[in-house]
Amino acid sequence: MQFPDDESCATYLEQLRWPGGFICPQCGGTEEPWRQTRCRLVCPRCRYQASVTGGTIFDKTRTPLTTRFEAVWHVTTAKNGLSAKTLERTLGMSYRTAWTMLQRLRVAMVRSEREPLSGLIEVDESFVGGVERGGKRGRGTRRSIVVIAIEIKEPKGFGRIRMRYVPDASGDNLVAFVCDVARPDAAVHTDGWRGYNELPKHGYLHQKSILSSTGDPAHVSMPGVHRVASLLKRWILGTHQGSVTAGHLQSYLEEFTFRFNRRTSRSRGLVFRRLLEQAVITEPVTEAKITHGYLW
Ligand SMILES: [Zn+2]
């Protein structure tokens, strides 16, 4: 990384935020700003003091920019990402700071997944977890339902994914998920569960596999979903030691999705830049929202 101090980080963020030059958030003026401190620009027209981190997920946090950049670097370059515990150790910060920073970055990650899935898409539910908040494995455990959608490429291979934690596998939840993540002209492949019956009403070409009639186990008829589900479970158990509570499951799903959809990206530097680009246009997330679960 070529970011030795907060000044160089602030300059980089400024370029990401105003690629065509500074625009005053107050009056819209585009005159060259005065530079008061490393992070603070002053509009020469209305004297508004703009901060390069103001109004972004980097707003109002005391952690130095260099540390935050380092965190983003580790998050985007580590093959499987890293846990708050590892980040705490690596950057020598408190666990709480590390955890909050990761949660904020996950909010930025979801913002970069906007292009809906298209073509042939497999959709199925899977069960994740088993460790509740403060509980021990095996006691008070509950498995969470995650619905997974994945693009199937011809003649083979997988495209992008989307995932959502749902309270139950009702048609309301499943169809709403598909409508949110897939283009209306997509072909959706599901099993015979009636929760998917309403898909054609929303314009989808619906392909159903009735498992009992094909005789194939799920990993044969739904290879994409099966593959993603097993990678997801391994990631939660490996990188995060299984310590994902239901209330925060969705943010982990967003991070997994961000990683999976960039698995073939040759340049980690580009992924780093992409995440920072999202970070500067993602609105601040309050501490309370992060603690009690972010509404995705
Ligand atoms: Zn101004």
PDB file of C-alpha atoms and ligand atoms in Angstrom:
ATOM      1  CA  MET A   1       0.000   0.000   0.000  1.00  0.00           C
ATOM      2  CA  GLN A   2       1.228   3.484  -0.773  1.00  0.00           C
ATOM      3  CA  PHE A   3      -0.572   5.214   2.102  1.00  0.00           C
ATOM      4  CA  PRO A   4       2.039   6.217   4.670  1.00  0.00           C
ATOM      5  CA  ASP A   5      -0.093   8.794   6.482  1.00  0.00           C
ATOM      6  CA  ASP A   6      -3.642  10.099   6.900  1.00  0.00           C
ATOM      7  CA  GLU A   7      -2.895  12.856   4.394  1.00  0.00           C
ATOM      8  CA  SER A   8      -2.317  10.412   1.531  1.00  0.00           C
ATOM      9  CA  CYS A   9      -5.454   8.440   2.528  1.00  0.00           C
ATOM     10  CA  ALA A  10      -7.537  11.626   2.555  1.00  0.00           C
ATOM     11  CA  THR A  11      -6.234  12.621  -0.888  1.00  0.00           C
ATOM     12  CA  TYR A  12      -7.159   9.187  -2.252  1.00  0.00           C
ATOM     13  CA  LEU A  13     -10.660   9.365  -0.731  1.00  0.00           C
ATOM     14  CA  GLU A  14     -11.120  12.858  -2.123  1.00  0.00           C
ATOM     15  CA  GLN A  15     -10.365  11.570  -5.636  1.00  0.00           C
ATOM     16  CA  LEU A  16     -12.802   8.682  -5.227  1.00  0.00           C
ATOM     17  CA  ARG A  17     -15.502  10.954  -3.880  1.00  0.00           C
ATOM     18  CA  TRP A  18     -15.122  13.799  -6.357  1.00  0.00           C
ATOM     19  CA  PRO A  19     -13.549  12.175  -9.430  1.00  0.00           C
ATOM     20  CA  GLY A  20     -14.414  15.223 -11.555  1.00  0.00           C
ATOM     21  CA  GLY A  21     -13.169  17.723  -8.984  1.00  0.00           C
ATOM     22  CA  PHE A  22     -14.610  19.065  -5.725  1.00  0.00           C
ATOM     23  CA  ILE A  23     -18.331  19.869  -5.581  1.00  0.00           C
ATOM     24  CA  CYS A  24     -19.476  21.747  -2.481  1.00  0.00           C
ATOM     25  CA  PRO A  25     -22.118  19.640  -0.655  1.00  0.00           C
ATOM     26  CA  GLN A  26     -23.718  22.883   0.581  1.00  0.00           C
ATOM     27  CA  CYS A  27     -23.936  25.243  -2.410  1.00  0.00           C
ATOM     28  CA  GLY A  28     -22.888  22.997  -5.298  1.00  0.00           C
ATOM     29  CA  GLY A  29     -19.984  25.306  -6.128  1.00  0.00           C
ATOM     30  CA  THR A  30     -17.089  23.797  -8.031  1.00  0.00           C
ATOM     31  CA  GLU A  31     -14.334  26.297  -7.269  1.00  0.00           C
ATOM     32  CA  GLU A  32     -11.032  24.818  -6.133  1.00  0.00           C
ATOM     33  CA  PRO A  33     -11.440  24.394  -2.350  1.00  0.00           C
ATOM     34  CA  TRP A  34      -9.108  25.755   0.299  1.00  0.00           C
ATOM     35  CA  ARG A  35      -7.355  23.089   2.271  1.00  0.00           C
ATOM     36  CA  GLN A  36      -7.606  23.572   5.991  1.00  0.00           C
ATOM     37  CA  THR A  37      -6.382  20.211   7.271  1.00  0.00           C
ATOM     38  CA  ARG A  38      -5.724  16.823   5.737  1.00  0.00           C
ATOM     39  CA  CYS A  39      -9.428  15.945   5.718  1.00  0.00           C
ATOM     40  CA  ARG A  40     -11.110  19.307   5.645  1.00  0.00           C
ATOM     41  CA  LEU A  41     -11.855  21.310   2.503  1.00  0.00           C
ATOM     42  CA  VAL A  42     -13.417  24.764   2.613  1.00  0.00           C
ATOM     43  CA  CYS A  43     -15.676  26.008  -0.177  1.00  0.00           C
ATOM     44  CA  PRO A  44     -14.382  29.432  -1.290  1.00  0.00           C
ATOM     45  CA  ARG A  45     -17.901  30.496  -2.274  1.00  0.00           C
ATOM     46  CA  CYS A  46     -19.967  29.726   0.841  1.00  0.00           C
ATOM     47  CA  ARG A  47     -17.207  28.878   3.361  1.00  0.00           C
ATOM     48  CA  TYR A  48     -18.757  25.482   4.021  1.00  0.00           C
ATOM     49  CA  GLN A  49     -16.295  23.107   5.651  1.00  0.00           C
ATOM     50  CA  ALA A  50     -16.523  19.764   3.866  1.00  0.00           C
ATOM     51  CA  SER A  51     -14.852  16.679   5.198  1.00  0.00           C
ATOM     52  CA  VAL A  52     -13.755  13.986   2.757  1.00  0.00           C
ATOM     53  CA  THR A  53     -15.196  11.386   5.130  1.00  0.00           C
ATOM     54  CA  GLY A  54     -18.310  13.409   6.080  1.00  0.00           C
ATOM     55  CA  GLY A  55     -21.574  11.680   5.215  1.00  0.00           C
ATOM     56  CA  THR A  56     -19.815   8.375   4.467  1.00  0.00           C
ATOM     57  CA  ILE A  57     -19.334   5.219   6.515  1.00  0.00           C
ATOM     58  CA  PHE A  58     -15.970   6.669   7.563  1.00  0.00           C
ATOM     59  CA  ASP A  59     -17.682   9.624   9.225  1.00  0.00           C
ATOM     60  CA  LYS A  60     -17.232  10.310  12.934  1.00  0.00           C
ATOM     61  CA  THR A  61     -14.954   7.452  13.793  1.00  0.00           C
ATOM     62  CA  ARG A  62     -11.820   8.162  15.747  1.00  0.00           C
ATOM     63  CA  THR A  63      -9.693   5.460  14.168  1.00  0.00           C
ATOM     64  CA  PRO A  64      -6.960   6.990  11.962  1.00  0.00           C
ATOM     65  CA  LEU A  65      -7.531   6.728   8.210  1.00  0.00           C
ATOM     66  CA  THR A  66      -4.307   4.755   7.761  1.00  0.00           C
ATOM     67  CA  THR A  67      -5.654   2.079  10.126  1.00  0.00           C
ATOM     68  CA  ARG A  68      -8.979   1.992   8.297  1.00  0.00           C
ATOM     69  CA  PHE A  69      -7.212   1.691   4.954  1.00  0.00           C
ATOM     70  CA  GLU A  70      -5.133  -1.144   6.351  1.00  0.00           C
ATOM     71  CA  ALA A  71      -8.309  -2.892   7.477  1.00  0.00           C
ATOM     72  CA  VAL A  72      -9.860  -2.531   4.000  1.00  0.00           C
ATOM     73  CA  TRP A  73      -6.630  -3.839   2.496  1.00  0.00           C
ATOM     74  CA  HIS A  74      -6.652  -6.951   4.707  1.00  0.00           C
ATOM     75  CA  VAL A  75     -10.366  -7.518   4.109  1.00  0.00           C
ATOM     76  CA  THR A  76      -9.987  -7.352   0.327  1.00  0.00           C
ATOM     77  CA  THR A  77      -6.704  -9.245  -0.022  1.00  0.00           C
ATOM     78  CA  ALA A  78      -7.133 -12.095   2.462  1.00  0.00           C
ATOM     79  CA  LYS A  79      -8.512 -14.980   0.423  1.00  0.00           C
ATOM     80  CA  ASN A  80     -11.284 -15.754   2.883  1.00  0.00           C
ATOM     81  CA  GLY A  81     -11.492 -12.417   4.581  1.00  0.00           C
ATOM     82  CA  LEU A  82     -10.813 -12.202   8.263  1.00  0.00           C
ATOM     83  CA  SER A  83     -12.611 -12.216  11.555  1.00  0.00           C
ATOM     84  CA  ALA A  84     -12.855  -9.312  13.957  1.00  0.00           C
ATOM     85  CA  LYS A  85     -10.586 -11.308  16.277  1.00  0.00           C
ATOM     86  CA  THR A  86      -7.870 -11.536  13.612  1.00  0.00           C
ATOM     87  CA  LEU A  87      -8.256  -7.875  12.706  1.00  0.00           C
ATOM     88  CA  GLU A  88      -7.968  -6.940  16.378  1.00  0.00           C
ATOM     89  CA  ARG A  89      -4.660  -8.827  16.586  1.00  0.00           C
ATOM     90  CA  THR A  90      -3.313  -7.671  13.223  1.00  0.00           C
ATOM     91  CA  LEU A  91      -3.977  -3.962  13.701  1.00  0.00           C
ATOM     92  CA  GLY A  92      -3.652  -3.831  17.476  1.00  0.00           C
ATOM     93  CA  MET A  93      -7.061  -2.272  18.044  1.00  0.00           C
ATOM     94  CA  SER A  94      -9.869  -3.180  20.421  1.00  0.00           C
ATOM     95  CA  TYR A  95     -12.149  -6.044  19.462  1.00  0.00           C
ATOM     96  CA  ARG A  96     -15.104  -3.675  19.480  1.00  0.00           C
ATOM     97  CA  THR A  97     -13.416  -1.268  17.031  1.00  0.00           C
ATOM     98  CA  ALA A  98     -12.406  -4.113  14.730  1.00  0.00           C
ATOM     99  CA  TRP A  99     -15.868  -5.635  14.772  1.00  0.00           C
ATOM    100  CA  THR A 100     -17.591  -2.296  14.132  1.00  0.00           C
ATOM    101  CA  MET A 101     -15.238  -1.544  11.256  1.00  0.00           C
ATOM    102  CA  LEU A 102     -15.959  -4.892   9.605  1.00  0.00           C
ATOM    103  CA  GLN A 103     -19.696  -4.361   9.999  1.00  0.00           C
ATOM    104  CA  ARG A 104     -19.405  -0.929   8.340  1.00  0.00           C
ATOM    105  CA  LEU A 105     -17.443  -2.393   5.455  1.00  0.00           C
ATOM    106  CA  ARG A 106     -20.121  -5.053   4.968  1.00  0.00           C
ATOM    107  CA  VAL A 107     -22.685  -2.291   4.537  1.00  0.00           C
ATOM    108  CA  ALA A 108     -20.468  -0.838   1.802  1.00  0.00           C
ATOM    109  CA  MET A 109     -20.166  -4.279   0.215  1.00  0.00           C
ATOM    110  CA  VAL A 110     -23.910  -4.707  -0.245  1.00  0.00           C
ATOM    111  CA  ARG A 111     -24.077  -1.375  -2.081  1.00  0.00           C
ATOM    112  CA  SER A 112     -21.778  -2.679  -4.780  1.00  0.00           C
ATOM    113  CA  GLU A 113     -24.120  -5.580  -5.624  1.00  0.00           C
ATOM    114  CA  ARG A 114     -26.768  -3.774  -7.605  1.00  0.00           C
ATOM    115  CA  GLU A 115     -26.862  -5.377 -11.030  1.00  0.00           C
ATOM    116  CA  PRO A 116     -29.649  -8.015 -10.886  1.00  0.00           C
ATOM    117  CA  LEU A 117     -28.925 -11.646 -11.722  1.00  0.00           C
ATOM    118  CA  SER A 118     -29.896 -12.790 -15.221  1.00  0.00           C
ATOM    119  CA  GLY A 119     -30.076 -15.816 -17.491  1.00  0.00           C
ATOM    120  CA  LEU A 120     -30.621 -19.182 -15.838  1.00  0.00           C
ATOM    121  CA  ILE A 121     -30.711 -18.945 -12.046  1.00  0.00           C
ATOM    122  CA  GLU A 122     -30.889 -21.724  -9.454  1.00  0.00           C
ATOM    123  CA  VAL A 123     -32.741 -20.828  -6.260  1.00  0.00           C
ATOM    124  CA  ASP A 124     -32.993 -22.965  -3.136  1.00  0.00           C
ATOM    125  CA  GLU A 125     -32.937 -22.687   0.645  1.00  0.00           C
ATOM    126  CA  SER A 126     -30.174 -23.906   2.882  1.00  0.00           C
ATOM    127  CA  PHE A 127     -29.671 -24.083   6.636  1.00  0.00           C
ATOM    128  CA  VAL A 128     -26.837 -22.220   8.292  1.00  0.00           C
ATOM    129  CA  GLY A 129     -25.474 -21.883  11.794  1.00  0.00           C
ATOM    130  CA  GLY A 130     -26.592 -23.405  15.012  1.00  0.00           C
ATOM    131  CA  VAL A 131     -24.980 -21.104  17.561  1.00  0.00           C
ATOM    132  CA  GLU A 132     -27.203 -18.486  19.122  1.00  0.00           C
ATOM    133  CA  ARG A 133     -26.098 -15.296  20.834  1.00  0.00           C
ATOM    134  CA  GLY A 134     -24.153 -16.226  23.969  1.00  0.00           C
ATOM    135  CA  GLY A 135     -25.193 -19.837  23.645  1.00  0.00           C
ATOM    136  CA  LYS A 136     -23.043 -22.914  23.433  1.00  0.00           C
ATOM    137  CA  ARG A 137     -23.153 -25.216  20.497  1.00  0.00           C
ATOM    138  CA  GLY A 138     -25.842 -27.826  20.957  1.00  0.00           C
ATOM    139  CA  ARG A 139     -27.786 -25.883  23.546  1.00  0.00           C
ATOM    140  CA  GLY A 140     -30.401 -23.346  22.589  1.00  0.00           C
ATOM    141  CA  THR A 141     -29.215 -23.729  19.029  1.00  0.00           C
ATOM    142  CA  ARG A 142     -31.321 -22.819  16.053  1.00  0.00           C
ATOM    143  CA  ARG A 143     -30.537 -23.133  12.414  1.00  0.00           C
ATOM    144  CA  SER A 144     -31.239 -20.180  10.151  1.00  0.00           C
ATOM    145  CA  ILE A 145     -32.787 -20.427   6.714  1.00  0.00           C
ATOM    146  CA  VAL A 146     -30.770 -18.781   3.956  1.00  0.00           C
ATOM    147  CA  VAL A 147     -32.173 -18.598   0.448  1.00  0.00           C
ATOM    148  CA  ILE A 148     -29.503 -18.684  -2.234  1.00  0.00           C
ATOM    149  CA  ALA A 149     -29.667 -17.641  -5.899  1.00  0.00           C
ATOM    150  CA  ILE A 150     -26.865 -18.367  -8.361  1.00  0.00           C
ATOM    151  CA  GLU A 151     -26.423 -17.763 -12.092  1.00  0.00           C
ATOM    152  CA  ILE A 152     -25.730 -20.923 -14.069  1.00  0.00           C
ATOM    153  CA  LYS A 153     -23.458 -20.443 -17.075  1.00  0.00           C
ATOM    154  CA  GLU A 154     -23.557 -22.414 -20.314  1.00  0.00           C
ATOM    155  CA  PRO A 155     -21.995 -24.831 -21.035  1.00  0.00           C
ATOM    156  CA  LYS A 156     -20.722 -24.928 -17.439  1.00  0.00           C
ATOM    157  CA  GLY A 157     -19.627 -22.823 -14.522  1.00  0.00           C
ATOM    158  CA  PHE A 158     -21.254 -20.412 -12.116  1.00  0.00           C
ATOM    159  CA  GLY A 159     -21.840 -16.669 -12.290  1.00  0.00           C
ATOM    160  CA  ARG A 160     -22.845 -14.329  -9.496  1.00  0.00           C
ATOM    161  CA  ILE A 161     -24.840 -15.027  -6.357  1.00  0.00           C
ATOM    162  CA  ARG A 162     -27.248 -13.355  -3.940  1.00  0.00           C
ATOM    163  CA  MET A 163     -28.324 -14.566  -0.524  1.00  0.00           C
ATOM    164  CA  ARG A 164     -30.916 -13.641   2.049  1.00  0.00           C
ATOM    165  CA  TYR A 165     -31.640 -14.757   5.574  1.00  0.00           C
ATOM    166  CA  VAL A 166     -35.402 -15.396   5.810  1.00  0.00           C
ATOM    167  CA  PRO A 167     -37.485 -16.135   8.927  1.00  0.00           C
ATOM    168  CA  ASP A 168     -39.304 -18.958   7.125  1.00  0.00           C
ATOM    169  CA  ALA A 169     -39.557 -20.563   3.696  1.00  0.00           C
ATOM    170  CA  SER A 170     -42.953 -19.112   2.882  1.00  0.00           C
ATOM    171  CA  GLY A 171     -43.844 -18.031  -0.626  1.00  0.00           C
ATOM    172  CA  ASP A 172     -43.956 -14.394   0.500  1.00  0.00           C
ATOM    173  CA  ASN A 173     -40.292 -14.469   1.517  1.00  0.00           C
ATOM    174  CA  LEU A 174     -39.010 -16.610  -1.331  1.00  0.00           C
ATOM    175  CA  VAL A 175     -40.795 -14.849  -4.189  1.00  0.00           C
ATOM    176  CA  ALA A 176     -39.942 -11.395  -2.774  1.00  0.00           C
ATOM    177  CA  PHE A 177     -36.291 -12.413  -2.692  1.00  0.00           C
ATOM    178  CA  VAL A 178     -36.292 -13.587  -6.317  1.00  0.00           C
ATOM    179  CA  CYS A 179     -38.076 -10.401  -7.435  1.00  0.00           C
ATOM    180  CA  ASP A 180     -35.442  -8.297  -5.631  1.00  0.00           C
ATOM    181  CA  VAL A 181     -32.372 -10.039  -7.017  1.00  0.00           C
ATOM    182  CA  ALA A 182     -33.274 -11.385 -10.473  1.00  0.00           C
ATOM    183  CA  ARG A 183     -34.223  -9.696 -13.727  1.00  0.00           C
ATOM    184  CA  PRO A 184     -37.865 -10.338 -14.657  1.00  0.00           C
ATOM    185  CA  ASP A 185     -36.786 -12.098 -17.852  1.00  0.00           C
ATOM    186  CA  ALA A 186     -34.633 -14.646 -16.013  1.00  0.00           C
ATOM    187  CA  ALA A 187     -35.331 -18.372 -15.949  1.00  0.00           C
ATOM    188  CA  VAL A 188     -35.554 -19.628 -12.378  1.00  0.00           C
ATOM    189  CA  HIS A 189     -34.846 -23.238 -11.489  1.00  0.00           C
ATOM    190  CA  THR A 190     -36.209 -24.463  -8.139  1.00  0.00           C
ATOM    191  CA  ASP A 191     -37.277 -27.694  -6.528  1.00  0.00           C
ATOM    192  CA  GLY A 192     -40.941 -28.620  -6.220  1.00  0.00           C
ATOM    193  CA  TRP A 193     -41.641 -26.556  -3.072  1.00  0.00           C
ATOM    194  CA  ARG A 194     -44.911 -24.676  -3.506  1.00  0.00           C
ATOM    195  CA  GLY A 195     -43.357 -21.523  -2.049  1.00  0.00           C
ATOM    196  CA  TYR A 196     -42.048 -20.840  -5.553  1.00  0.00           C
ATOM    197  CA  ASN A 197     -45.359 -21.365  -7.349  1.00  0.00           C
ATOM    198  CA  GLU A 198     -46.083 -17.663  -7.806  1.00  0.00           C
ATOM    199  CA  LEU A 199     -42.897 -16.958  -9.776  1.00  0.00           C
ATOM    200  CA  PRO A 200     -44.551 -17.075 -13.243  1.00  0.00           C
ATOM    201  CA  LYS A 201     -47.001 -14.392 -12.076  1.00  0.00           C
ATOM    202  CA  HIS A 202     -44.020 -12.065 -11.810  1.00  0.00           C
ATOM    203  CA  GLY A 203     -42.874 -12.876 -15.307  1.00  0.00           C
ATOM    204  CA  TYR A 204     -40.286 -15.527 -14.542  1.00  0.00           C
ATOM    205  CA  LEU A 205     -39.841 -18.639 -16.591  1.00  0.00           C
ATOM    206  CA  HIS A 206     -40.099 -21.244 -13.841  1.00  0.00           C
ATOM    207  CA  GLN A 207     -38.340 -24.599 -14.157  1.00  0.00           C
ATOM    208  CA  LYS A 208     -39.219 -27.043 -11.424  1.00  0.00           C
ATOM    209  CA  SER A 209     -37.335 -30.192 -10.521  1.00  0.00           C
ATOM    210  CA  ILE A 210     -39.508 -32.575  -8.598  1.00  0.00           C
ATOM    211  CA  LEU A 211     -36.864 -34.394  -6.593  1.00  0.00           C
ATOM    212  CA  SER A 212     -38.899 -37.503  -5.947  1.00  0.00           C
ATOM    213  CA  SER A 213     -39.583 -37.927  -9.645  1.00  0.00           C
ATOM    214  CA  THR A 214     -36.008 -37.352 -10.838  1.00  0.00           C
ATOM    215  CA  GLY A 215     -34.571 -39.401  -7.987  1.00  0.00           C
ATOM    216  CA  ASP A 216     -31.539 -37.110  -7.902  1.00  0.00           C
ATOM    217  CA  PRO A 217     -30.226 -35.836  -4.578  1.00  0.00           C
ATOM    218  CA  ALA A 218     -30.120 -32.034  -4.217  1.00  0.00           C
ATOM    219  CA  HIS A 219     -26.420 -31.701  -5.081  1.00  0.00           C
ATOM    220  CA  VAL A 220     -27.115 -33.224  -8.486  1.00  0.00           C
ATOM    221  CA  SER A 221     -30.194 -31.250  -9.462  1.00  0.00           C
ATOM    222  CA  MET A 222     -29.027 -27.989  -7.791  1.00  0.00           C
ATOM    223  CA  PRO A 223     -25.238 -28.082  -8.145  1.00  0.00           C
ATOM    224  CA  GLY A 224     -24.778 -24.298  -7.895  1.00  0.00           C
ATOM    225  CA  VAL A 225     -26.771 -23.723  -4.732  1.00  0.00           C
ATOM    226  CA  HIS A 226     -25.267 -26.843  -3.173  1.00  0.00           C
ATOM    227  CA  ARG A 227     -21.724 -25.629  -3.918  1.00  0.00           C
ATOM    228  CA  VAL A 228     -22.349 -22.119  -2.530  1.00  0.00           C
ATOM    229  CA  ALA A 229     -24.051 -23.471   0.592  1.00  0.00           C
ATOM    230  CA  SER A 230     -21.117 -25.717   1.430  1.00  0.00           C
ATOM    231  CA  LEU A 231     -18.579 -22.904   0.810  1.00  0.00           C
ATOM    232  CA  LEU A 232     -20.646 -20.569   2.985  1.00  0.00           C
ATOM    233  CA  LYS A 233     -20.811 -23.056   5.858  1.00  0.00           C
ATOM    234  CA  ARG A 234     -17.079 -23.725   5.625  1.00  0.00           C
ATOM    235  CA  TRP A 235     -16.371 -19.963   5.637  1.00  0.00           C
ATOM    236  CA  ILE A 236     -18.540 -19.318   8.692  1.00  0.00           C
ATOM    237  CA  LEU A 237     -16.943 -22.211  10.562  1.00  0.00           C
ATOM    238  CA  GLY A 238     -13.394 -21.501   9.386  1.00  0.00           C
ATOM    239  CA  THR A 239     -12.918 -17.745   9.238  1.00  0.00           C
ATOM    240  CA  HIS A 240     -15.517 -16.908  11.865  1.00  0.00           C
ATOM    241  CA  GLN A 241     -15.365 -20.035  14.056  1.00  0.00           C
ATOM    242  CA  GLY A 242     -19.105 -20.429  13.632  1.00  0.00           C
ATOM    243  CA  SER A 243     -19.744 -17.398  15.812  1.00  0.00           C
ATOM    244  CA  VAL A 244     -22.410 -15.779  13.644  1.00  0.00           C
ATOM    245  CA  THR A 245     -25.641 -14.890  15.390  1.00  0.00           C
ATOM    246  CA  ALA A 246     -28.940 -14.824  13.534  1.00  0.00           C
ATOM    247  CA  GLY A 247     -29.244 -11.063  14.089  1.00  0.00           C
ATOM    248  CA  HIS A 248     -26.013 -10.428  12.180  1.00  0.00           C
ATOM    249  CA  LEU A 249     -26.203 -13.270   9.694  1.00  0.00           C
ATOM    250  CA  GLN A 250     -27.275 -11.042   6.803  1.00  0.00           C
ATOM    251  CA  SER A 251     -24.147  -8.877   7.044  1.00  0.00           C
ATOM    252  CA  TYR A 252     -21.956 -11.993   6.809  1.00  0.00           C
ATOM    253  CA  LEU A 253     -23.982 -13.137   3.808  1.00  0.00           C
ATOM    254  CA  GLU A 254     -23.269  -9.772   2.164  1.00  0.00           C
ATOM    255  CA  GLU A 255     -19.533 -10.157   2.739  1.00  0.00           C
ATOM    256  CA  PHE A 256     -19.566 -13.713   1.398  1.00  0.00           C
ATOM    257  CA  THR A 257     -21.503 -12.523  -1.673  1.00  0.00           C
ATOM    258  CA  PHE A 258     -19.061  -9.668  -2.288  1.00  0.00           C
ATOM    259  CA  ARG A 259     -16.128 -12.123  -2.124  1.00  0.00           C
ATOM    260  CA  PHE A 260     -17.750 -14.834  -4.202  1.00  0.00           C
ATOM    261  CA  ASN A 261     -18.764 -12.420  -6.963  1.00  0.00           C
ATOM    262  CA  ARG A 262     -15.164 -11.199  -7.189  1.00  0.00           C
ATOM    263  CA  ARG A 263     -13.488 -14.588  -6.898  1.00  0.00           C
ATOM    264  CA  THR A 264     -12.021 -14.365 -10.386  1.00  0.00           C
ATOM    265  CA  SER A 265     -10.831 -10.769 -10.068  1.00  0.00           C
ATOM    266  CA  ARG A 266      -7.123 -10.821 -10.942  1.00  0.00           C
ATOM    267  CA  SER A 267      -6.259  -7.644  -9.138  1.00  0.00           C
ATOM    268  CA  ARG A 268      -6.773  -7.382  -5.394  1.00  0.00           C
ATOM    269  CA  GLY A 269      -5.853  -3.711  -5.760  1.00  0.00           C
ATOM    270  CA  LEU A 270      -8.949  -3.187  -7.885  1.00  0.00           C
ATOM    271  CA  VAL A 271     -11.186  -4.863  -5.301  1.00  0.00           C
ATOM    272  CA  PHE A 272      -9.629  -2.625  -2.651  1.00  0.00           C
ATOM    273  CA  ARG A 273     -10.396   0.442  -4.750  1.00  0.00           C
ATOM    274  CA  ARG A 274     -13.918  -0.754  -5.486  1.00  0.00           C
ATOM    275  CA  LEU A 275     -14.715  -1.224  -1.800  1.00  0.00           C
ATOM    276  CA  LEU A 276     -13.347   2.215  -0.917  1.00  0.00           C
ATOM    277  CA  GLU A 277     -15.363   3.725  -3.773  1.00  0.00           C
ATOM    278  CA  GLN A 278     -18.479   2.221  -2.216  1.00  0.00           C
ATOM    279  CA  ALA A 279     -17.389   3.280   1.255  1.00  0.00           C
ATOM    280  CA  VAL A 280     -17.278   6.961   0.323  1.00  0.00           C
ATOM    281  CA  ILE A 281     -20.751   6.947  -1.196  1.00  0.00           C
ATOM    282  CA  THR A 282     -22.330   4.827   1.547  1.00  0.00           C
ATOM    283  CA  GLU A 283     -24.082   6.869   4.189  1.00  0.00           C
ATOM    284  CA  PRO A 284     -22.943   6.678   7.791  1.00  0.00           C
ATOM    285  CA  VAL A 285     -24.174   3.727   9.788  1.00  0.00           C
ATOM    286  CA  THR A 286     -24.866   4.428  13.427  1.00  0.00           C
ATOM    287  CA  GLU A 287     -23.287   2.429  16.201  1.00  0.00           C
ATOM    288  CA  ALA A 288     -26.761   1.352  17.363  1.00  0.00           C
ATOM    289  CA  LYS A 289     -27.689  -0.007  13.954  1.00  0.00           C
ATOM    290  CA  ILE A 290     -24.479  -1.975  13.826  1.00  0.00           C
ATOM    291  CA  THR A 291     -24.989  -3.420  17.289  1.00  0.00           C
ATOM    292  CA  HIS A 292     -28.611  -4.359  16.901  1.00  0.00           C
ATOM    293  CA  GLY A 293     -28.588  -5.457  13.313  1.00  0.00           C
ATOM    294  CA  TYR A 294     -28.635  -3.405  10.157  1.00  0.00           C
ATOM    295  CA  LEU A 295     -31.818  -3.335   8.101  1.00  0.00           C
ATOM    296  CA  TRP A 296     -30.618  -4.516   4.682  1.00  0.00           C
TER     297      TRP A 296
HETATM  298 ZN    ZN B   1     -20.144  26.049  -1.058  1.00  0.00          ZN
END
